[in-house]
Each structure stands twice: as structure tokens, then as C-alpha cells.
Coordinates of C-alpha atoms in Angstrom, one line a residue:
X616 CA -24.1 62.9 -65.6
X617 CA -20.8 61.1 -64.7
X618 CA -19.9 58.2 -66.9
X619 CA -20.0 55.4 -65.2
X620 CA -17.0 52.5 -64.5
X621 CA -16.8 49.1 -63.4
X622 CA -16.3 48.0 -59.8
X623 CA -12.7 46.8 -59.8
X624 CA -11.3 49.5 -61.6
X625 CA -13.4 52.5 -59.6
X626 CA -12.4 50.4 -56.3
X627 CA -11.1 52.9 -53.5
X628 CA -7.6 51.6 -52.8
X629 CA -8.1 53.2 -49.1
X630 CA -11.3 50.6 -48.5
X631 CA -11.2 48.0 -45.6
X632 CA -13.8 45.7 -47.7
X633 CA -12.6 42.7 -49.3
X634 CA -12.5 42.4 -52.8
X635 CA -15.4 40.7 -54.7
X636 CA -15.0 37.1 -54.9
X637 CA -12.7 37.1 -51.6
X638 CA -13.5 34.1 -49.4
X639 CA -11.5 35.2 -46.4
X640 CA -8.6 37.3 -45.5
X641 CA -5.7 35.8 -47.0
X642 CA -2.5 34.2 -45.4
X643 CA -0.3 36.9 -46.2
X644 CA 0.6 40.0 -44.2
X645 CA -2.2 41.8 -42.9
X646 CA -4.0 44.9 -44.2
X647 CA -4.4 48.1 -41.9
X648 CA -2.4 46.6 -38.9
X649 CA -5.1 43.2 -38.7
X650 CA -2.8 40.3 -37.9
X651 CA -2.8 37.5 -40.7
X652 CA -4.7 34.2 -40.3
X653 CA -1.6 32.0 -39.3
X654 CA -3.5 28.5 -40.6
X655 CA -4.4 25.3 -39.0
X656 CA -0.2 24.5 -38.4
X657 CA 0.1 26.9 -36.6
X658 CA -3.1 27.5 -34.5
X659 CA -2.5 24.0 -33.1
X660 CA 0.8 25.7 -31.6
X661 CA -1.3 28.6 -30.0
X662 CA -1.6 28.0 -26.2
X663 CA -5.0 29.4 -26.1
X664 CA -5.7 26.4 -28.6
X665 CA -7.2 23.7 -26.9
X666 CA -5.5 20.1 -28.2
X667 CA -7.8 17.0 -28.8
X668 CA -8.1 15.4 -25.0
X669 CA -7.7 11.7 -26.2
X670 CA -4.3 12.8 -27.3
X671 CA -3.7 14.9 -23.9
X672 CA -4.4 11.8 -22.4
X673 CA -2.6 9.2 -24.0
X674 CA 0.4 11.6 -23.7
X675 CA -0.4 11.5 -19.8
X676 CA -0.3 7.8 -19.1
X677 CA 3.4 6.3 -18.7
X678 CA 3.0 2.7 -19.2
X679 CA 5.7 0.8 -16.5
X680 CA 8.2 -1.5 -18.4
X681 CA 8.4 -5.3 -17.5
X682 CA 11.2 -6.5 -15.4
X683 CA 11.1 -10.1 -15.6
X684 CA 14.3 -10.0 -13.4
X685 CA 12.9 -8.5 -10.7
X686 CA 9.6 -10.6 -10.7
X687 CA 11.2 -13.7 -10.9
X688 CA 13.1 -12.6 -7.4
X689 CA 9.9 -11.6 -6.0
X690 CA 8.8 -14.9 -6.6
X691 CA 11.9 -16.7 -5.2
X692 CA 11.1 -14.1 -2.1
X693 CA 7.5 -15.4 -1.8
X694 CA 8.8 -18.9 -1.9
X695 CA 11.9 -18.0 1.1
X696 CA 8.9 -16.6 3.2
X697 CA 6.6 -19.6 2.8
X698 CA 9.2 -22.3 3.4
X699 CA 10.5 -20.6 6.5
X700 CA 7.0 -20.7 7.9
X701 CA 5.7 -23.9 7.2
X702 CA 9.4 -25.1 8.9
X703 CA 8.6 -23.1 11.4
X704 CA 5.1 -24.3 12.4
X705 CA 7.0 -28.0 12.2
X706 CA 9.1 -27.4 15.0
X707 CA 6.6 -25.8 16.9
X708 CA 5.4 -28.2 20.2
X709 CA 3.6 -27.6 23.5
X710 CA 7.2 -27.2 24.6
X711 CA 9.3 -25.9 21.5
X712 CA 7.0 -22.5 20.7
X713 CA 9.9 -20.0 21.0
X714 CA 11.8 -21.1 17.3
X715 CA 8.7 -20.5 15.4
X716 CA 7.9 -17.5 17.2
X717 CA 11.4 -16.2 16.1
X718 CA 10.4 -17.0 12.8
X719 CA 6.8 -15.0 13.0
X720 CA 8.9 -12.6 14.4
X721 CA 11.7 -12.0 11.7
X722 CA 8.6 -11.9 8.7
X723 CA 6.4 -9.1 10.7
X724 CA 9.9 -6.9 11.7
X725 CA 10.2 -7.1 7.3
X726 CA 6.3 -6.2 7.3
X727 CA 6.8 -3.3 8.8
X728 CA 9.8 -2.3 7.4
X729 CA 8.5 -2.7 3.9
X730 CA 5.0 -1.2 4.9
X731 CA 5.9 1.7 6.9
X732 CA 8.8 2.9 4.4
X733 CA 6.4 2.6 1.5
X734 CA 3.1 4.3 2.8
X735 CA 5.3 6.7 4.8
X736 CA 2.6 7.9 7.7
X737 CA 3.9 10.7 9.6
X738 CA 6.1 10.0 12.5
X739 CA 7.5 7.0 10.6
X740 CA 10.2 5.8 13.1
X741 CA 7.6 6.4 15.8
X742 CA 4.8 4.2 13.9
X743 CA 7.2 1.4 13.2
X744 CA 8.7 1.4 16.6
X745 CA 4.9 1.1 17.8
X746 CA 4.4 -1.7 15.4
X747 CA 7.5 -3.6 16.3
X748 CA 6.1 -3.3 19.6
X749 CA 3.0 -4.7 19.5
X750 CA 4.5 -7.6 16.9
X751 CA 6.8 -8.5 20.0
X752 CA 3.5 -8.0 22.7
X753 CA 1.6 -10.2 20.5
X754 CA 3.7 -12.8 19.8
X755 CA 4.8 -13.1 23.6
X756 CA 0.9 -13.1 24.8
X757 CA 0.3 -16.1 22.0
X758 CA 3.2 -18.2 23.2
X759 CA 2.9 -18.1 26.6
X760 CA -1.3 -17.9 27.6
X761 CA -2.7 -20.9 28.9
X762 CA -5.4 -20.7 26.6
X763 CA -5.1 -20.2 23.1
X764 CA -7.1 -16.8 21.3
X765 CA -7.3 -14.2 19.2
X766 CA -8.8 -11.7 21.5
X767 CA -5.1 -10.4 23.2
X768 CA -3.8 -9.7 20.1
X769 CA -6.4 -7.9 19.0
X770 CA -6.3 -5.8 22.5
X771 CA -2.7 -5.6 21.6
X772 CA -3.2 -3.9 18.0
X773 CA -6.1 -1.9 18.9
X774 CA -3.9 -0.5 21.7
X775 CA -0.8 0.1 19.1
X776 CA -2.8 2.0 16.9
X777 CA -4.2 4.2 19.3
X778 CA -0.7 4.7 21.1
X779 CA 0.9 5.2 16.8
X780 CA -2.1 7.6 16.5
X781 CA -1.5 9.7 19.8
X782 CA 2.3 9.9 18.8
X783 CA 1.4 11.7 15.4
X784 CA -0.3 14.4 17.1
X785 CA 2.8 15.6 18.7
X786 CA 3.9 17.6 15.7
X787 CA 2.2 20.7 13.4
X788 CA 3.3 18.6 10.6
X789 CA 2.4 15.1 11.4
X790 CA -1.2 16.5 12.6
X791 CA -1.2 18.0 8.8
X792 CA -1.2 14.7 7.2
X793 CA -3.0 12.6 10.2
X794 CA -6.0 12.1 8.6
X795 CA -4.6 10.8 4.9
X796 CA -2.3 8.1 7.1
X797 CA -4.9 6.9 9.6
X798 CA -5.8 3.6 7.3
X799 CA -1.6 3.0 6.8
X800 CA -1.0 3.2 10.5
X801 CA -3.6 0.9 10.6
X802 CA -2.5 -1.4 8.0
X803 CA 1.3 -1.8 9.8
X804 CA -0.3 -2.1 13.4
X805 CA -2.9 -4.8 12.6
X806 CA -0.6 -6.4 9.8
X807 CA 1.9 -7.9 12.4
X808 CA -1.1 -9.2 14.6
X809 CA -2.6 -10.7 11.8
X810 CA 0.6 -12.3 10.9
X811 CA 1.0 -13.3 14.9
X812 CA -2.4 -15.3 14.5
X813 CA 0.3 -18.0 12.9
X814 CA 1.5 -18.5 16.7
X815 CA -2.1 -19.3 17.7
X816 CA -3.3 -21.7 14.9
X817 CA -0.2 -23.9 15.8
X818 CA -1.8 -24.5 19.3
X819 CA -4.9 -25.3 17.4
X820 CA -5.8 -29.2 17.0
X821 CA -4.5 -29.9 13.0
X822 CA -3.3 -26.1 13.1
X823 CA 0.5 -27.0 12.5
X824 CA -1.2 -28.9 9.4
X825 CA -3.1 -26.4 8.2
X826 CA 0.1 -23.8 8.3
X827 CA 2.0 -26.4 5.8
X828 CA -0.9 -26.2 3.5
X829 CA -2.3 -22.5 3.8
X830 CA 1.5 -21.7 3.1
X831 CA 2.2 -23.8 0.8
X832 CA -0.7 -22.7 -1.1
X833 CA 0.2 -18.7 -0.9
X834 CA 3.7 -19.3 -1.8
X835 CA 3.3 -21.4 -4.8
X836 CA 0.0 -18.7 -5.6
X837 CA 2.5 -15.9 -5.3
X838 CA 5.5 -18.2 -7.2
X839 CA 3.0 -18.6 -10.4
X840 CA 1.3 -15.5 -10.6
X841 CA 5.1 -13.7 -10.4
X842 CA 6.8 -15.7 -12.5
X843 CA 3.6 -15.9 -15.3
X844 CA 4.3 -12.0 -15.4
X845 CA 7.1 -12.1 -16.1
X846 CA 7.1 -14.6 -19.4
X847 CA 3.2 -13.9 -20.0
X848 CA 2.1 -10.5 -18.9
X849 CA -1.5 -10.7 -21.0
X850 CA -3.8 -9.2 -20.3
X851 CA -2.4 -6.0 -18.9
X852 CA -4.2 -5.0 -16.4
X853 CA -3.4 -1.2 -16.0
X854 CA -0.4 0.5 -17.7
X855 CA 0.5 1.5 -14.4
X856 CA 0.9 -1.5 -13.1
X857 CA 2.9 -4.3 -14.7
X858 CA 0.8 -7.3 -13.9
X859 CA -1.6 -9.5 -15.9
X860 CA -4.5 -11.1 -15.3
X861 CA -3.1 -14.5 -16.7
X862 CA -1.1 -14.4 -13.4
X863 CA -3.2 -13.6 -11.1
X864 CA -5.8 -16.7 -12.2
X865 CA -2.9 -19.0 -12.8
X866 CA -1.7 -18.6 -9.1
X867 CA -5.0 -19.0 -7.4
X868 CA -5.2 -22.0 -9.5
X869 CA -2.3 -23.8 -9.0
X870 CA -2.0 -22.5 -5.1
X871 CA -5.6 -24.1 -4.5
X872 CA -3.9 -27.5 -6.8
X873 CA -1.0 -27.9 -4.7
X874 CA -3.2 -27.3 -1.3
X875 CA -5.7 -30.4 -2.7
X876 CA -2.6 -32.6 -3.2
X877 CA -1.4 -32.0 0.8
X878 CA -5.0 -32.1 1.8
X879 CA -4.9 -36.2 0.2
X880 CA -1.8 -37.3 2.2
X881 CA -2.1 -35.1 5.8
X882 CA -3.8 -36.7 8.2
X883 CA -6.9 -33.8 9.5
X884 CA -7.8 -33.2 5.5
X885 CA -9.0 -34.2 2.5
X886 CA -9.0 -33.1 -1.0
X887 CA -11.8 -31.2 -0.8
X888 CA -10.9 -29.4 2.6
X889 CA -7.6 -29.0 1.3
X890 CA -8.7 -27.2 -1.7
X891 CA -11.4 -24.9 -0.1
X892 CA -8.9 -23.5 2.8
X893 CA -6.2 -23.2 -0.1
X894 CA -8.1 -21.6 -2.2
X895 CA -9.2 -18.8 0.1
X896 CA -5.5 -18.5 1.6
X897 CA -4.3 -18.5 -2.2
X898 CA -6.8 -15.8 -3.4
X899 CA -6.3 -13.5 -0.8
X900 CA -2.6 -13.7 -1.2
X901 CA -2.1 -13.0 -5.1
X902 CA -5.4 -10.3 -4.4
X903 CA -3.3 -8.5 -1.5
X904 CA 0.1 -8.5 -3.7
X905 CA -2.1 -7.1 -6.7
X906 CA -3.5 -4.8 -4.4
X907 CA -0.4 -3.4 -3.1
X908 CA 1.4 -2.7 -6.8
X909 CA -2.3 -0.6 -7.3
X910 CA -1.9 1.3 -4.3
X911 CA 1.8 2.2 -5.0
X912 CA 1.1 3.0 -8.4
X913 CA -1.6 5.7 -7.1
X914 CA 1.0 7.1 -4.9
X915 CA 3.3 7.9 -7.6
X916 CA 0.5 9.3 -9.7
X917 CA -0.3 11.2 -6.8
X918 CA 3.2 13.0 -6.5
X919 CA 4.1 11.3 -3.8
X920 CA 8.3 10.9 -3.3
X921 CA 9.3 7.4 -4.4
X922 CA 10.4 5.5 -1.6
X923 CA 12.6 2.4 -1.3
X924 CA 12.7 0.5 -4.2
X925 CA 13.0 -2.8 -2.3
X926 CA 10.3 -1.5 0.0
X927 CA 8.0 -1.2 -3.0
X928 CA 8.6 -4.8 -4.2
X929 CA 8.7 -6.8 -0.8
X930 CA 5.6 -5.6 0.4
X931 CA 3.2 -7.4 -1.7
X932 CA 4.0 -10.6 -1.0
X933 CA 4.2 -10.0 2.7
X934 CA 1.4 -8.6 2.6
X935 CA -0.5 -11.5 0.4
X936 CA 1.0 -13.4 4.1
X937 CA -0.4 -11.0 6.4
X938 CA -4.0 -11.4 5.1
X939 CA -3.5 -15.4 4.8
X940 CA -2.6 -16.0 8.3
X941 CA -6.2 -15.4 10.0
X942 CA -8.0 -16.6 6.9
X943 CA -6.5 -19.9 8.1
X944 CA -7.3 -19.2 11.5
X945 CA -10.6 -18.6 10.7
X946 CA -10.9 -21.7 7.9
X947 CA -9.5 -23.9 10.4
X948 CA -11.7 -22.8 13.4
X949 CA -14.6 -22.5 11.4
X950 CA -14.7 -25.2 8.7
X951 CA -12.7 -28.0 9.9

């Protein structure tokens, strides 16, 4: 019989087994060419470690700085464009229609400018030349028709966007990207007629009047909400974005205030009408601008090239125009 000996001193030194007692292979150099465990450190290095996704994703987001400078000139922008209109619509008579069509003329040549070089549809000299186009079509038909109406200018833009449309199928590459750019084509050719409405209310009985207030009441919307981001931004609304929701309420607000206070001294208003139109004309034009920072903001997420930087800026509150004109049309018509 062979005496017997303990475990650890009869051990095999050749044996792949652990030792009694071992809780796992330990962080040292490996035994028998099996790598060593490299610890938590470093496993969080290892690509085929997956990291925690909240962290992925807070490193993912890029919140956009405030620049109070450049809001503030947005707002002094908003405030150029509103006083030129309602000036405008005052000099505008049955025989005195050509100055404040030069006017509508000048504001939907920077539409498309802005809206064209920031979407960037294909064929973008081609679209812009078709939107000048109709701008100049539609503005002609609404000065110079015996009868006032909206239904020529819609021909007109319906017509311009087929005719923008057509002229992107020319090239391979323009085809590519046709059916991603169909809504901005749409968007600069129904812009300018919506801003050429303007020339049609002022024919309207009490249209020059409601021009001076549903301008007065965008530009003073877009003049708060601008200049409240830019000393207030709270709350953010998207990282992306820098604009707050302060603004946004304080401009319908005080847009839909300073239309009540024209609607007590003009003539074809009141308070109350005055405050209903501007509020409408007020909320769609801080909505539109607020609209237009999303949209660019979901372009650059998208990879898209950055485009003008003035471009960018300018074609919010042009826009926030664009959609106020025939909601005044339509208040005016409709409600007065």
C-alpha cells in the first residue's frame, strides 16, 4: 500500500485545474497559453464591449449655443419686414397699387432666396428662377384684374410647381433626390403666392386696415419671442434648437396685445376683432419661425451640407410672413 499525502503537496504541477479555494483565474499572466482576465477597466475599452446606451446617447446630442447677438438681429429683421409692409399697404390706392406691389415683391424675391438656398431641392437655380416667376405672375395678375381673388394666384403657383417639378426631371441626379424635395419645391412656389395674397386683401373693403394690424401683430410676435430668447431661453425646447417656450408664448401674447390696441382706434375693428385676427396672424408667425429652426436642425442631424448661414436665420421669420398673409385674407373675408 502507498502511503498516502495531502492534496496540495501531491498536486501535479502539469494539471490545468485550479487550485482548491481558487475563485477564478487570476489577473496575472495566463497559464497554458489562456489569455488573462484583463478586469472591468479594461473590458470597458474592448470594442466588442457594448457601452451603457444612455451614455452613447448623451454623448450623441450636441446642444447649440445661444447667440443673443444674432437673435436680437433676427428680431430687428422681423421688425424691417413688418414696417415695410404695413407702409406699403398705406400707400396702396385704386390708383397707387404698383409701390406696394414693389414692396410684396422685394420680401418674396428674399423668401426664396432664403428658402431655396436652405432646403436646397435639386435644380436650385431652376426652382428659384420658377418661383421668382410666378412671385412676378402673381403679383402682376393681383394688381391689375378687375376683380379682386385668390383663384389666379393659385393657378399661377399650381402652374410653378408643376413647371419647377418638370425641370428637375431633366437630370439623373436631380430625378435621384425628386421625391425627398417635392414638399420644398412646394413650400418656395406657394410661399411667394401666399405672400402675394397681401396685394389682394389691400383691394379688400378694411383690407389696407387689417395689413397694419395682422403685421403689426407678427412683427411685434416675432420681436418678443426673439429677443425673450435671447435674455430668457427657459424652457429649452430641444438642444438642437436654441429656442424656448417662454418666447414663443410671450410673442403670441404680446402680438395678439398690440393687435387689440389697433383694433380700439381703426375704424373697421374693435378690440375683440382685433385681437382674434391678431392672434391667429401672431400664432402662425412665431409657430412658422419655430418650425423652420426644427426643420434645419433635422437637416444637419441628417448630414445634410450646411448652407448659408444668413439663409438659415432669415427664413423663419419670412416664413412666420408667408403663412400670415392669407390667414388675414381669410380672417378678413371670413370674420369681419
Amino acid at each position: 500500500m502507498y502511503p498516502s499525502t495531502p492534496p496540495a503537496a501531491g498536486r501535479d504541477a502539469w494539471s490545468d485545474d485550479p487550485p482548491p479555494g481558487a475563485a477564478g483565474p487570476p489577473h496575472g499572466p495566463g497559464r497554458r497559453g489562456y489569455p488573462a482576465d484583463p478586469g472591468p477597466a479594461a473590458r470597458e475599452g474592448d470594442p466588442g464591449h457594448e457601452p451603457d446606451d444612455d451614455a452613447e446617447f448623451e454623448d450623441e446630442i450636441e446642444i447649440v449655443p445661444v447667440r443673443r447677438r444674432l437673435s436680437a438681429a433676427i428680431a430687428g429683421f422681423a421688425v424691417l419686414v413688418g414696417v415695410g409692409l404695413i407702409l406699403g399697404a398705406q400707400t396702396s390706392g385704386p390708383g397707387a397699387r404698383i409701390p406696394f406691389a414693389v414692396v410684396v415683391f422685394g420680401v418674396q424675391v428674399l423668401f426664396v432666396l432664403a428658402w431655396t438656398m436652405a432646403t436646397r431641392p435639386p435644380a436650385l437655380p431652376w426652382v428659384a428662377g420658377v418661383a421668382v416667376a410666378v412671385a412676378a405672375a402673381a403679383d402682376l395678375l393681383a394688381v391689375t384684374r378687375q376683380e379682386a381673388g385668390l383663384s389666379p394666384l393659385l393657378l399661377v403657383a399650381i402652374g410653378g410647381a408643376v413647371l419647377a417639378v418638370l425641370g428637375q426631371l431633366v437630370r439623373r441626379a436631380d430625378r435621384a433626390r425628386l421625391t425627398e424635395s417635392v414638399g420644398a419645391t412646394l413650400l418656395v412656389t406657394f410661399g411667394v403666392m401666399a405672400l402675394g395674397t397681401l396685394l389682394v386683401l389691400s383691394r379688400v373693403p378694411a383690407g389696407t386696415q387689417a395689413i397694419f394690424v395682422v403685421a403689426t401683430a407678427a412683427a411685434v410676435a416675432l420681436l418678443v419671442a426673439r429677443v425673450t430668447d435671447a435674455v430668457f431661453l427657459w424652457p429649452r425646447l430641444a438642444p438642437q434648437v436654441p429656442r424656448g417656450a417662454a418666447g414663443v408664448v410671450a410673442g403670441a401674447m404680446c402680438g395678439t396685445l398690440a393687435s387689440a390696441v389697433l383694433g380700439s382706434y381703426l375704424v373697421s375693428f374693435t378690440p375683440a376683432s382685433g385681437a382674434v385676427i391678431g392672434l391667429v396672424a401672431a400664432g402662425a408667425a412665431v409657430l412658422t419661425d419655430l418650425g423652420a429652426g426644427y426643420a434645419e436642425a433635422g437637416r444637419q442631424m441628417a448630414g445634410d451640407p450646411p448652407t448659408l448661414w444668413l439663409a438659415r436665420h432669415l427664413q423663419g421669420p419670412l416664413g412666420g410672413f408667408a403663412l400670415a398673409a392669407p390667414v388675414a385674407y381669410a380672417m378678413t373675408v371670413l370674420y369681419l
